[in-house]
Amino acid sequence: LAVAGVVSYRMHLSRLAEKTKEITEASRVHLATVEALATAIDARDQVGVGHVRRAQIYAVGIGRILGLPEKDIDALRTGALLHDIGKLAIPDHILNKPGRLSNEEKAIMDSHAERGAVLLARYHDFARGSAIVRHHHERWDGQGYPDGLKGLDIPFGARVIAVADSFDAMTSDRPYRAGMPVAQAARILREDGGKQWDPVIVEAFLRCAECQ
């Protein structure tokens, strides 16, 4: 009986090790896929080169300031890289237009949030991130898009990405304007915390040294 128990235990350890290896490999493939998609997004959006990478740094920094568990920080890390994936479906002449968009063009551009969420929802590994992608342009006061969600009804990850996304957009150079100084962008975030952005997340961002 003792020998049988030892054999059974060793078989259990072997199966556990194999399962751990499978999970590790799946995680590696998942990360590689996310990185490839992020590279594709960055390559297409010539107006905002490097944006998704910077948004990721900011989002992870916010998560650490708020003391989130690692699994939630991983969700922010992935969500930040993929938040603009819907832009892959936006025509180049709109995506990289150097001037102001027409109302029709803006409507097409704004559809990237819904398009990205629909795309991610098709794949089990990315389903959790679809809500972040869909709602990262919602506003705390309910005046955002696509669904006009308000306050805490907006998924937490989307509220984090909204701050990271907006700060990078304000401080980055574009063909039609220069990026504003960090201090000015920080002031806008603070002034509009509670209107456009979750004020708690804004304050966390402003305390994040690696975000400045």
Short mmCIF file of C-alpha atoms in Angstrom, two decimals:
data_model
loop_
_atom_site.label_atom_id
_atom_site.label_comp_id
_atom_site.label_asym_id
_atom_site.label_seq_id
_atom_site.Cartn_x
_atom_site.Cartn_y
_atom_site.Cartn_z
CA LEU A 1 0.00 0.00 0.00
CA ALA A 2 2.87 2.34 0.87
CA VAL A 3 4.52 1.71 -2.53
CA ALA A 4 1.21 2.25 -4.33
CA GLY A 5 0.76 5.53 -2.45
CA VAL A 6 4.19 6.75 -3.44
CA VAL A 7 3.60 5.84 -7.09
CA SER A 8 0.21 7.60 -7.04
CA TYR A 9 1.75 10.70 -5.46
CA ARG A 10 4.56 10.79 -8.03
CA MET A 11 2.02 10.46 -10.85
CA HIS A 12 0.08 13.35 -9.34
CA LEU A 13 3.23 15.49 -9.21
CA SER A 14 4.03 14.58 -12.81
CA ARG A 15 0.53 15.58 -13.99
CA LEU A 16 0.74 18.80 -11.98
CA ALA A 17 4.12 19.67 -13.50
CA GLU A 18 2.78 18.99 -16.99
CA LYS A 19 -0.28 21.16 -16.36
CA THR A 20 1.90 23.96 -15.02
CA LYS A 21 4.05 23.73 -18.13
CA GLU A 22 0.95 23.95 -20.34
CA ILE A 23 -0.33 27.00 -18.47
CA THR A 24 3.08 28.68 -18.67
CA GLU A 25 3.28 28.04 -22.40
CA ALA A 26 -0.26 29.32 -22.93
CA SER A 27 0.60 32.49 -21.01
CA ARG A 28 3.73 32.95 -23.11
CA VAL A 29 1.77 32.57 -26.34
CA HIS A 30 -0.93 34.91 -25.06
CA LEU A 31 1.64 37.58 -24.21
CA ALA A 32 3.36 37.17 -27.58
CA THR A 33 0.00 37.59 -29.34
CA VAL A 34 -0.79 40.75 -27.38
CA GLU A 35 2.64 42.18 -28.14
CA ALA A 36 2.22 41.44 -31.85
CA LEU A 37 -1.19 43.12 -31.92
CA ALA A 38 0.17 46.15 -30.09
CA THR A 39 2.97 46.44 -32.64
CA ALA A 40 0.42 46.28 -35.47
CA ILE A 41 -1.67 49.03 -33.87
CA ASP A 42 1.36 51.24 -33.39
CA ALA A 43 2.56 50.68 -36.93
CA ARG A 44 -0.76 51.77 -38.45
CA ASP A 45 -1.37 54.83 -36.28
CA GLN A 46 1.36 57.15 -37.54
CA VAL A 47 -0.27 60.08 -35.73
CA GLY A 48 0.27 58.49 -32.32
CA VAL A 49 3.36 56.30 -32.61
CA GLY A 50 4.29 54.74 -29.26
CA HIS A 51 0.98 55.68 -27.67
CA VAL A 52 -0.14 52.20 -26.57
CA ARG A 53 3.21 51.48 -24.92
CA ARG A 54 3.13 54.72 -22.95
CA ALA A 55 -0.49 54.13 -21.99
CA GLN A 56 0.55 50.73 -20.65
CA ILE A 57 3.27 52.27 -18.46
CA TYR A 58 0.79 54.78 -17.05
CA ALA A 59 -1.95 52.20 -16.47
CA VAL A 60 0.38 49.79 -14.68
CA GLY A 61 1.73 52.66 -12.59
CA ILE A 62 -1.80 53.60 -11.52
CA GLY A 63 -2.53 49.98 -10.64
CA ARG A 64 0.55 49.77 -8.44
CA ILE A 65 -0.23 53.05 -6.66
CA LEU A 66 -3.72 51.70 -5.92
CA GLY A 67 -2.25 48.44 -4.59
CA LEU A 68 -4.07 46.20 -7.06
CA PRO A 69 -3.32 42.47 -7.08
CA GLU A 70 -1.03 41.27 -9.85
CA LYS A 71 -3.84 39.61 -11.82
CA ASP A 72 -5.63 42.98 -12.08
CA ILE A 73 -2.41 44.73 -13.06
CA ASP A 74 -1.95 42.10 -15.78
CA ALA A 75 -5.46 42.92 -17.04
CA LEU A 76 -4.52 46.61 -17.19
CA ARG A 77 -1.26 45.75 -18.93
CA THR A 78 -3.12 43.84 -21.65
CA GLY A 79 -6.03 46.28 -21.84
CA ALA A 80 -3.69 49.23 -22.34
CA LEU A 81 -1.89 47.53 -25.21
CA LEU A 82 -5.15 46.58 -26.91
CA HIS A 83 -7.39 49.55 -26.12
CA ASP A 84 -7.00 50.95 -29.63
CA ILE A 85 -7.18 47.64 -31.50
CA GLY A 86 -10.37 48.81 -33.20
CA LYS A 87 -8.28 51.36 -35.09
CA LEU A 88 -7.09 48.50 -37.26
CA ALA A 89 -10.52 48.75 -38.91
CA ILE A 90 -10.35 52.53 -39.45
CA PRO A 91 -9.36 53.69 -42.98
CA ASP A 92 -5.87 55.18 -43.22
CA HIS A 93 -7.08 58.50 -44.62
CA ILE A 94 -9.08 59.04 -41.42
CA LEU A 95 -6.70 57.43 -38.93
CA ASN A 96 -3.71 59.46 -40.08
CA LYS A 97 -5.43 62.65 -41.23
CA PRO A 98 -3.15 65.56 -40.23
CA GLY A 99 -5.99 68.02 -39.62
CA ARG A 100 -9.34 68.16 -37.86
CA LEU A 101 -11.81 65.38 -38.71
CA SER A 102 -15.21 66.12 -40.21
CA ASN A 103 -18.27 65.05 -38.20
CA GLU A 104 -18.64 61.97 -40.40
CA GLU A 105 -14.97 61.09 -40.06
CA LYS A 106 -15.11 61.59 -36.29
CA ALA A 107 -18.06 59.20 -36.05
CA ILE A 108 -16.04 56.58 -37.91
CA MET A 109 -13.01 57.18 -35.70
CA ASP A 110 -15.12 56.98 -32.54
CA SER A 111 -16.42 53.58 -33.64
CA HIS A 112 -12.98 52.08 -32.90
CA ALA A 113 -13.99 51.36 -29.29
CA GLU A 114 -16.98 49.24 -30.30
CA ARG A 115 -15.12 47.60 -33.18
CA GLY A 116 -12.25 46.62 -30.89
CA ALA A 117 -14.57 45.18 -28.24
CA VAL A 118 -16.44 43.09 -30.80
CA LEU A 119 -13.16 41.76 -32.15
CA LEU A 120 -11.80 40.78 -28.72
CA ALA A 121 -15.08 39.24 -27.56
CA ARG A 122 -14.69 36.55 -30.22
CA TYR A 123 -11.66 35.11 -28.47
CA HIS A 124 -11.86 33.57 -25.01
CA ASP A 125 -8.36 34.66 -23.99
CA PHE A 126 -9.20 38.32 -24.63
CA ALA A 127 -12.87 38.38 -23.56
CA ARG A 128 -12.09 40.04 -20.22
CA GLY A 129 -10.38 42.91 -21.99
CA SER A 130 -13.30 43.60 -24.32
CA ALA A 131 -15.13 45.70 -21.67
CA ILE A 132 -12.00 47.82 -21.13
CA VAL A 133 -11.69 48.38 -24.87
CA ARG A 134 -15.38 49.18 -25.36
CA HIS A 135 -15.66 51.68 -22.54
CA HIS A 136 -12.32 53.52 -22.39
CA HIS A 137 -13.94 56.63 -23.91
CA GLU A 138 -16.81 56.78 -21.44
CA ARG A 139 -16.84 59.79 -19.11
CA TRP A 140 -17.40 59.96 -15.37
CA ASP A 141 -20.27 62.42 -15.99
CA GLY A 142 -21.97 60.13 -18.51
CA GLN A 143 -21.17 62.26 -21.58
CA GLY A 144 -18.79 59.77 -23.20
CA TYR A 145 -19.26 57.00 -25.75
CA PRO A 146 -20.30 54.46 -26.92
CA ASP A 147 -22.89 53.77 -24.20
CA GLY A 148 -22.97 56.92 -22.08
CA LEU A 149 -22.06 55.01 -18.91
CA LYS A 150 -21.59 57.12 -15.79
CA GLY A 151 -19.44 56.93 -12.66
CA LEU A 152 -18.92 53.51 -11.17
CA ASP A 153 -21.00 51.91 -13.93
CA ILE A 154 -17.92 52.29 -16.14
CA PRO A 155 -15.69 49.21 -15.76
CA PHE A 156 -12.74 49.94 -13.48
CA GLY A 157 -10.11 49.01 -16.06
CA ALA A 158 -11.70 51.32 -18.61
CA ARG A 159 -11.57 54.20 -16.11
CA VAL A 160 -7.85 53.60 -15.61
CA ILE A 161 -7.14 53.42 -19.33
CA ALA A 162 -9.19 56.60 -19.88
CA VAL A 163 -6.79 58.57 -17.67
CA ALA A 164 -3.66 56.98 -19.13
CA ASP A 165 -4.94 57.41 -22.70
CA SER A 166 -5.95 61.05 -22.21
CA PHE A 167 -2.72 62.10 -20.53
CA ASP A 168 -0.60 60.64 -23.31
CA ALA A 169 -2.83 62.21 -25.98
CA MET A 170 -2.49 65.63 -24.34
CA THR A 171 1.30 65.49 -23.92
CA SER A 172 2.21 63.92 -27.28
CA ASP A 173 3.12 65.88 -30.40
CA ARG A 174 0.77 65.51 -33.35
CA PRO A 175 1.20 66.79 -36.94
CA TYR A 176 -1.43 69.49 -36.30
CA ARG A 177 -0.32 70.56 -32.78
CA ALA A 178 2.47 70.30 -30.25
CA GLY A 179 2.01 68.27 -27.08
CA MET A 180 1.23 70.35 -24.01
CA PRO A 181 3.60 70.49 -21.02
CA VAL A 182 3.17 67.76 -18.41
CA ALA A 183 2.20 70.29 -15.74
CA GLN A 184 -0.61 71.66 -17.90
CA ALA A 185 -1.96 68.19 -18.69
CA ALA A 186 -1.81 67.26 -14.99
CA ARG A 187 -3.77 70.41 -14.14
CA ILE A 188 -6.47 69.50 -16.68
CA LEU A 189 -6.74 66.00 -15.23
CA ARG A 190 -7.18 67.40 -11.72
CA GLU A 191 -9.69 70.04 -12.82
CA ASP A 192 -11.80 67.53 -14.74
CA GLY A 193 -11.55 64.70 -12.21
CA GLY A 194 -15.16 64.08 -11.27
CA LYS A 195 -16.35 65.29 -14.69
CA GLN A 196 -14.47 63.49 -17.44
CA TRP A 197 -12.40 61.10 -15.30
CA ASP A 198 -12.72 59.10 -12.08
CA PRO A 199 -11.23 61.49 -9.47
CA VAL A 200 -9.72 58.65 -7.42
CA ILE A 201 -7.84 57.34 -10.44
CA VAL A 202 -6.72 60.85 -11.39
CA GLU A 203 -5.22 61.34 -7.93
CA ALA A 204 -3.50 57.95 -8.14
CA PHE A 205 -2.04 58.92 -11.50
CA LEU A 206 -0.76 62.23 -10.15
CA ARG A 207 1.00 60.36 -7.31
CA CYS A 208 2.67 57.96 -9.76
CA ALA A 209 6.27 59.09 -10.27
CA GLU A 210 6.83 56.84 -13.30
CA CYS A 211 3.77 58.37 -14.98
CA GLN A 212 5.17 61.91 -15.01
#
